[in-house]
Coordinates of N, CA and C in Angstrom, one line a residue:
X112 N 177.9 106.9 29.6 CA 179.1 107.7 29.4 C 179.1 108.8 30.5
X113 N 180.3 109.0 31.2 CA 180.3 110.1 31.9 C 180.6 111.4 31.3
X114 N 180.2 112.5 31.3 CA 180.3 113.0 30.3 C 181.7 114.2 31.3
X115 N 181.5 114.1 32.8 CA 182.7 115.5 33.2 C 184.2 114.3 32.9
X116 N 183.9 113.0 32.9 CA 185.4 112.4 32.6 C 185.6 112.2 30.9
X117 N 184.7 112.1 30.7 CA 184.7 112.4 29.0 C 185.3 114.0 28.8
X118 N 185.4 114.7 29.4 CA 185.7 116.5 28.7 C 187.0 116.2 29.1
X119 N 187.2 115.7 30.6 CA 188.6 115.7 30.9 C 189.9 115.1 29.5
X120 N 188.7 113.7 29.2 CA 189.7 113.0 28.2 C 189.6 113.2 27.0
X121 N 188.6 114.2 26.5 CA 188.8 115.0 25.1 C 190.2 116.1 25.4
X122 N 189.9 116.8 26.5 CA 190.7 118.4 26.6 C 192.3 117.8 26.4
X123 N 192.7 116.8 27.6 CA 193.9 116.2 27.5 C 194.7 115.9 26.4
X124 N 193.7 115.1 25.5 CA 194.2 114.8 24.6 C 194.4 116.0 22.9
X125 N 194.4 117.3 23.4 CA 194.6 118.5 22.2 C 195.9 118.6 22.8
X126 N 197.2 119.4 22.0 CA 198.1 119.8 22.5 C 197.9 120.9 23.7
X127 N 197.6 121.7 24.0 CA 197.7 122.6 24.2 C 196.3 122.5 25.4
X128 N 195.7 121.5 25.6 CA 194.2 121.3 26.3 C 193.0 121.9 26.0
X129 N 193.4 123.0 25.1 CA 192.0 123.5 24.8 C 191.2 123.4 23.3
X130 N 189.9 122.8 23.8 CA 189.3 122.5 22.5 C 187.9 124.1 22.5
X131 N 187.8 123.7 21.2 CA 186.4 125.1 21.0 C 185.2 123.9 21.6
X132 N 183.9 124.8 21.5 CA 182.9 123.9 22.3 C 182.0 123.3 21.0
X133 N 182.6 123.5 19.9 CA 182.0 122.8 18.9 C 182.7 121.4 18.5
X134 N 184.5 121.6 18.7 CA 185.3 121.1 18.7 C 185.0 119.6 20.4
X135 N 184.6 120.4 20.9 CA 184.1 119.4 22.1 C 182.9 118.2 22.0
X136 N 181.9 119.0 21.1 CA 181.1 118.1 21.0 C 180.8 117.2 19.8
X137 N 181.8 117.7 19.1 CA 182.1 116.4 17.6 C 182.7 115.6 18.3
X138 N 184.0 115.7 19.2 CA 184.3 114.8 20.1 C 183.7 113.7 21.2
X139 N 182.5 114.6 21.6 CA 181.9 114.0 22.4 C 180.8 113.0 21.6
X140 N 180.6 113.2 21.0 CA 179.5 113.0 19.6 C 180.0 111.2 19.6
X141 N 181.3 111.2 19.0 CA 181.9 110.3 18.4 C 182.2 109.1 19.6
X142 N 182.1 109.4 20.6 CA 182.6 108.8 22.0 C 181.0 107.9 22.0
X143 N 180.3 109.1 22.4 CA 179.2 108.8 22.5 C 178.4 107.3 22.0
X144 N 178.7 107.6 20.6 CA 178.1 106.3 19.8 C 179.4 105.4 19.6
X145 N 180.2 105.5 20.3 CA 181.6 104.4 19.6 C 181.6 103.0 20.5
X146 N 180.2 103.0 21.6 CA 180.0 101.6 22.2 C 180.5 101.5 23.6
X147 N 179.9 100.2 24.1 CA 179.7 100.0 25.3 C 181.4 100.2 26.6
X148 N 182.1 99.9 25.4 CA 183.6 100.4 26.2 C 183.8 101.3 26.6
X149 N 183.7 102.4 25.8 CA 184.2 103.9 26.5 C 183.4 104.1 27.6
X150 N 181.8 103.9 27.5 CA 180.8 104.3 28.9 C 181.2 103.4 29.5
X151 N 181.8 102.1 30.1 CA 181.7 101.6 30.9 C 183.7 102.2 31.4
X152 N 184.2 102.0 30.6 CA 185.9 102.8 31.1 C 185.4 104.5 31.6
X153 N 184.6 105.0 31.1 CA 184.3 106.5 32.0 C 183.5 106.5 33.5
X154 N 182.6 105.2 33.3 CA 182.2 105.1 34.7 C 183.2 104.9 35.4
X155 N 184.0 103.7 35.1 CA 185.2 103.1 36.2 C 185.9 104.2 36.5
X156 N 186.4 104.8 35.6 CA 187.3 106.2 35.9 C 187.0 107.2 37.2
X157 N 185.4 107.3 36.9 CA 184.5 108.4 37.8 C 184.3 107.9 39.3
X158 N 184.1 106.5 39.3 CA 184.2 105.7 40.6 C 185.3 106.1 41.3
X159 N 186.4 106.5 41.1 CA 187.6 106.6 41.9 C 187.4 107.9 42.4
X160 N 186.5 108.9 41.6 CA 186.7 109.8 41.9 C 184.7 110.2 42.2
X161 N 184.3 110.2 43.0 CA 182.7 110.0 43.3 C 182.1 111.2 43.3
X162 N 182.7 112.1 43.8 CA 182.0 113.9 43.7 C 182.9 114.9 43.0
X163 N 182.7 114.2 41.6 CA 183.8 115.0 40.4 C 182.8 116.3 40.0
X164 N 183.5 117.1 39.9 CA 182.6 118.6 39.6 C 183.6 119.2 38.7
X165 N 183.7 119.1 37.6 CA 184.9 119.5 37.0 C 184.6 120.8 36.9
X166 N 183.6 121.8 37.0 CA 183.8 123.2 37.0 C 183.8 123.8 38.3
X167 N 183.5 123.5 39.5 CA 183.5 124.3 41.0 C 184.6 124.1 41.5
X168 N 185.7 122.5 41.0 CA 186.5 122.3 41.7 C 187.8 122.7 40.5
X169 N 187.8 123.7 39.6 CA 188.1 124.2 38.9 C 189.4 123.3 38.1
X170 N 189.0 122.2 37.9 CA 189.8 121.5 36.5 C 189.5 121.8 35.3
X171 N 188.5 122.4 34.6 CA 188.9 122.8 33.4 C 188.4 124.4 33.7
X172 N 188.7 125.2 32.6 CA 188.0 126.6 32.7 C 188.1 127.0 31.4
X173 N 186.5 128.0 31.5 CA 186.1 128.2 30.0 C 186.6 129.5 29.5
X174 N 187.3 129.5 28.2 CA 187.7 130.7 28.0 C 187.2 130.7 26.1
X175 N 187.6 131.9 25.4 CA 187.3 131.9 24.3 C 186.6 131.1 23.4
X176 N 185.2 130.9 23.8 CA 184.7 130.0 23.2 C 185.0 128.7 23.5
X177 N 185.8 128.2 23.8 CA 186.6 126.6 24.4 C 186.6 126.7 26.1
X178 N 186.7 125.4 26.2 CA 187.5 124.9 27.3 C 188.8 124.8 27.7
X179 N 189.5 124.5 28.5 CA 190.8 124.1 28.9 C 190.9 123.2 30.1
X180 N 191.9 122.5 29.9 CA 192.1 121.7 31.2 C 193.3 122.4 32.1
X181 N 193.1 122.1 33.2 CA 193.8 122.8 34.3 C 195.1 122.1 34.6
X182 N 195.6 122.6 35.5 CA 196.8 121.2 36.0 C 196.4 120.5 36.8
X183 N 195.3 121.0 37.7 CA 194.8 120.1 38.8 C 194.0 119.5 37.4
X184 N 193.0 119.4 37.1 CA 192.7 118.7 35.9 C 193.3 117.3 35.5
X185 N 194.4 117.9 34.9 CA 195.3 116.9 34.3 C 195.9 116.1 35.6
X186 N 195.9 116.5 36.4 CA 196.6 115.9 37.3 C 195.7 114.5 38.4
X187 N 194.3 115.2 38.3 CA 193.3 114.6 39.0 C 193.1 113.2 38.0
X188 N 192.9 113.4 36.8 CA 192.9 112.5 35.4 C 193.8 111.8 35.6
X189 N 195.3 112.2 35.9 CA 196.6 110.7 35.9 C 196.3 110.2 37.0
X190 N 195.7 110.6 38.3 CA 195.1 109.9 39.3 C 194.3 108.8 39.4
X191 N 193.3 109.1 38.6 CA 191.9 108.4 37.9 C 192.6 107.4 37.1
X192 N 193.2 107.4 36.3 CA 193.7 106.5 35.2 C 195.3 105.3 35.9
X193 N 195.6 106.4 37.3 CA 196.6 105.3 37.9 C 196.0 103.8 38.0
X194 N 196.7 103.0 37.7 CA 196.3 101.7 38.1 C 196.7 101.3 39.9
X195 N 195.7 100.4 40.6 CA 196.4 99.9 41.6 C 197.2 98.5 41.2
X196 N 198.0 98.0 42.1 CA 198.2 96.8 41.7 C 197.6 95.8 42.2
X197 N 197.4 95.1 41.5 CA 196.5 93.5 41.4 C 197.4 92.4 42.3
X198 N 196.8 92.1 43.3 CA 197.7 91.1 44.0 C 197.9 89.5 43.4
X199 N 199.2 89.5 43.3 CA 199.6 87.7 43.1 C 200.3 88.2 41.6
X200 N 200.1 89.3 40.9 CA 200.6 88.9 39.5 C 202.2 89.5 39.4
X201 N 203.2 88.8 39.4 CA 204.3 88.9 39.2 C 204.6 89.9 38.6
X202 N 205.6 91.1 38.8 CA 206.1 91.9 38.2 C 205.1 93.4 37.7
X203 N 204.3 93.0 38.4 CA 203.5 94.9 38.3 C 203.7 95.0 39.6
X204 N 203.5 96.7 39.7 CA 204.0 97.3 40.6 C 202.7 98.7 40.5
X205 N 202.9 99.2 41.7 CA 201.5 100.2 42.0 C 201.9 101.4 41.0
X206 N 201.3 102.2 40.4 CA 201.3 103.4 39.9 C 200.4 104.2 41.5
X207 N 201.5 105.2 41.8 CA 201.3 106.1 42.9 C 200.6 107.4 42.5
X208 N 199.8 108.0 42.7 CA 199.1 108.7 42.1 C 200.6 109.8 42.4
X209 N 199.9 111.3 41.9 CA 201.0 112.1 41.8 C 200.9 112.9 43.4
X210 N 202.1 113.5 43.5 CA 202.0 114.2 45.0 C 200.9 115.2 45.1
X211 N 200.8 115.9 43.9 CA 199.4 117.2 43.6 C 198.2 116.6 43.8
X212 N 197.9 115.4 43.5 CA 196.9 114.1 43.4 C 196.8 114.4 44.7
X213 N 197.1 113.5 45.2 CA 197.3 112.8 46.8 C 196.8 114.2 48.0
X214 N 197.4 115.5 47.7 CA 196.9 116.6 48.5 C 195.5 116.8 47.9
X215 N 195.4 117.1 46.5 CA 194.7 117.2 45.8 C 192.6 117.0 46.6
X216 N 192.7 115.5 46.5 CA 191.8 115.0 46.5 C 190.8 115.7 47.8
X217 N 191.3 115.8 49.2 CA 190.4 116.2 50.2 C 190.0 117.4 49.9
X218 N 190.4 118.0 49.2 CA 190.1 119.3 49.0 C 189.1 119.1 48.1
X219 N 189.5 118.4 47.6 CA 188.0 118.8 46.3 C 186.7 117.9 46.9
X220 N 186.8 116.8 47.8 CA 185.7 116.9 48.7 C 185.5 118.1 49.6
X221 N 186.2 118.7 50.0 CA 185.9 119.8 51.1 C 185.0 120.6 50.2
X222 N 185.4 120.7 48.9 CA 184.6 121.9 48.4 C 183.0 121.3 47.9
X223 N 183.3 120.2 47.7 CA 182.0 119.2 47.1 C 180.9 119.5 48.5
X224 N 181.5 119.1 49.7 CA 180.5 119.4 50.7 C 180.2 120.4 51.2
X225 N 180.9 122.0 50.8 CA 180.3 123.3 51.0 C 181.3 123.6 52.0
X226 N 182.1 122.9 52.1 CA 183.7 123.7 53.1 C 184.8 124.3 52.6
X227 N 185.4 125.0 52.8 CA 186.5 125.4 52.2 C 187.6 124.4 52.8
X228 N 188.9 124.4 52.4 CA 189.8 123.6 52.7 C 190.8 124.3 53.4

């Protein structure tokens, strides 16, 4: 299990993105042991995205005892979760990541490798 795409997809899914950090780890708890699917759908997820740092590259941030997800956050996540399209199968079509996405990403290498952007 990946555990920085696992926070992403606990936070996401509260209204509001922010969970307490007790609230995070009954969540995470449950992920944890719920089987080979979720760890293998969190790796795939993290593959797209290879030098994920979800706290330096500031997608979530810790406030009142909880977490929250960011908009880059949420936004880096519908990235991750875009499908490409599969060649030859009739009638799918690419999911484009979002425009915030697409700027998004060099930057958060730039900061992964100790550059600013």
């Amino acid at each position: 299990m990946n555990f920085q795409v696992t926070v992403l997809k606990i936070l996401v899914s509260y209204p509001d993105g922010f969970a307490a950090v007790a609230e995070l780890k009954r969540d995470m708890a449950i992920l944890a042991t719920s089987g080979r699917d979720w760890a293998e759908r969190t790796k795939g997820l993290a593959a797209r995205v290879p030098h994920l740092d979800i706290f330096s590259q500031k997608l979530i941030e810790r406030m009142n005892g909880g977490w929250r997800i960011t908009e880059e956050g949420r936004a880096l996540l519908k990235f991750m979760e875009a499908r490409p399209i599969e060649a030859g199968l009739p009638g799918e079509r690419e999911v484009a990541a979002p425009e915030q996405s697409q700027r998004m990403i060099p930057r958060l290498f730039a900061v992964e490798a100790g550059r600013r952007p």
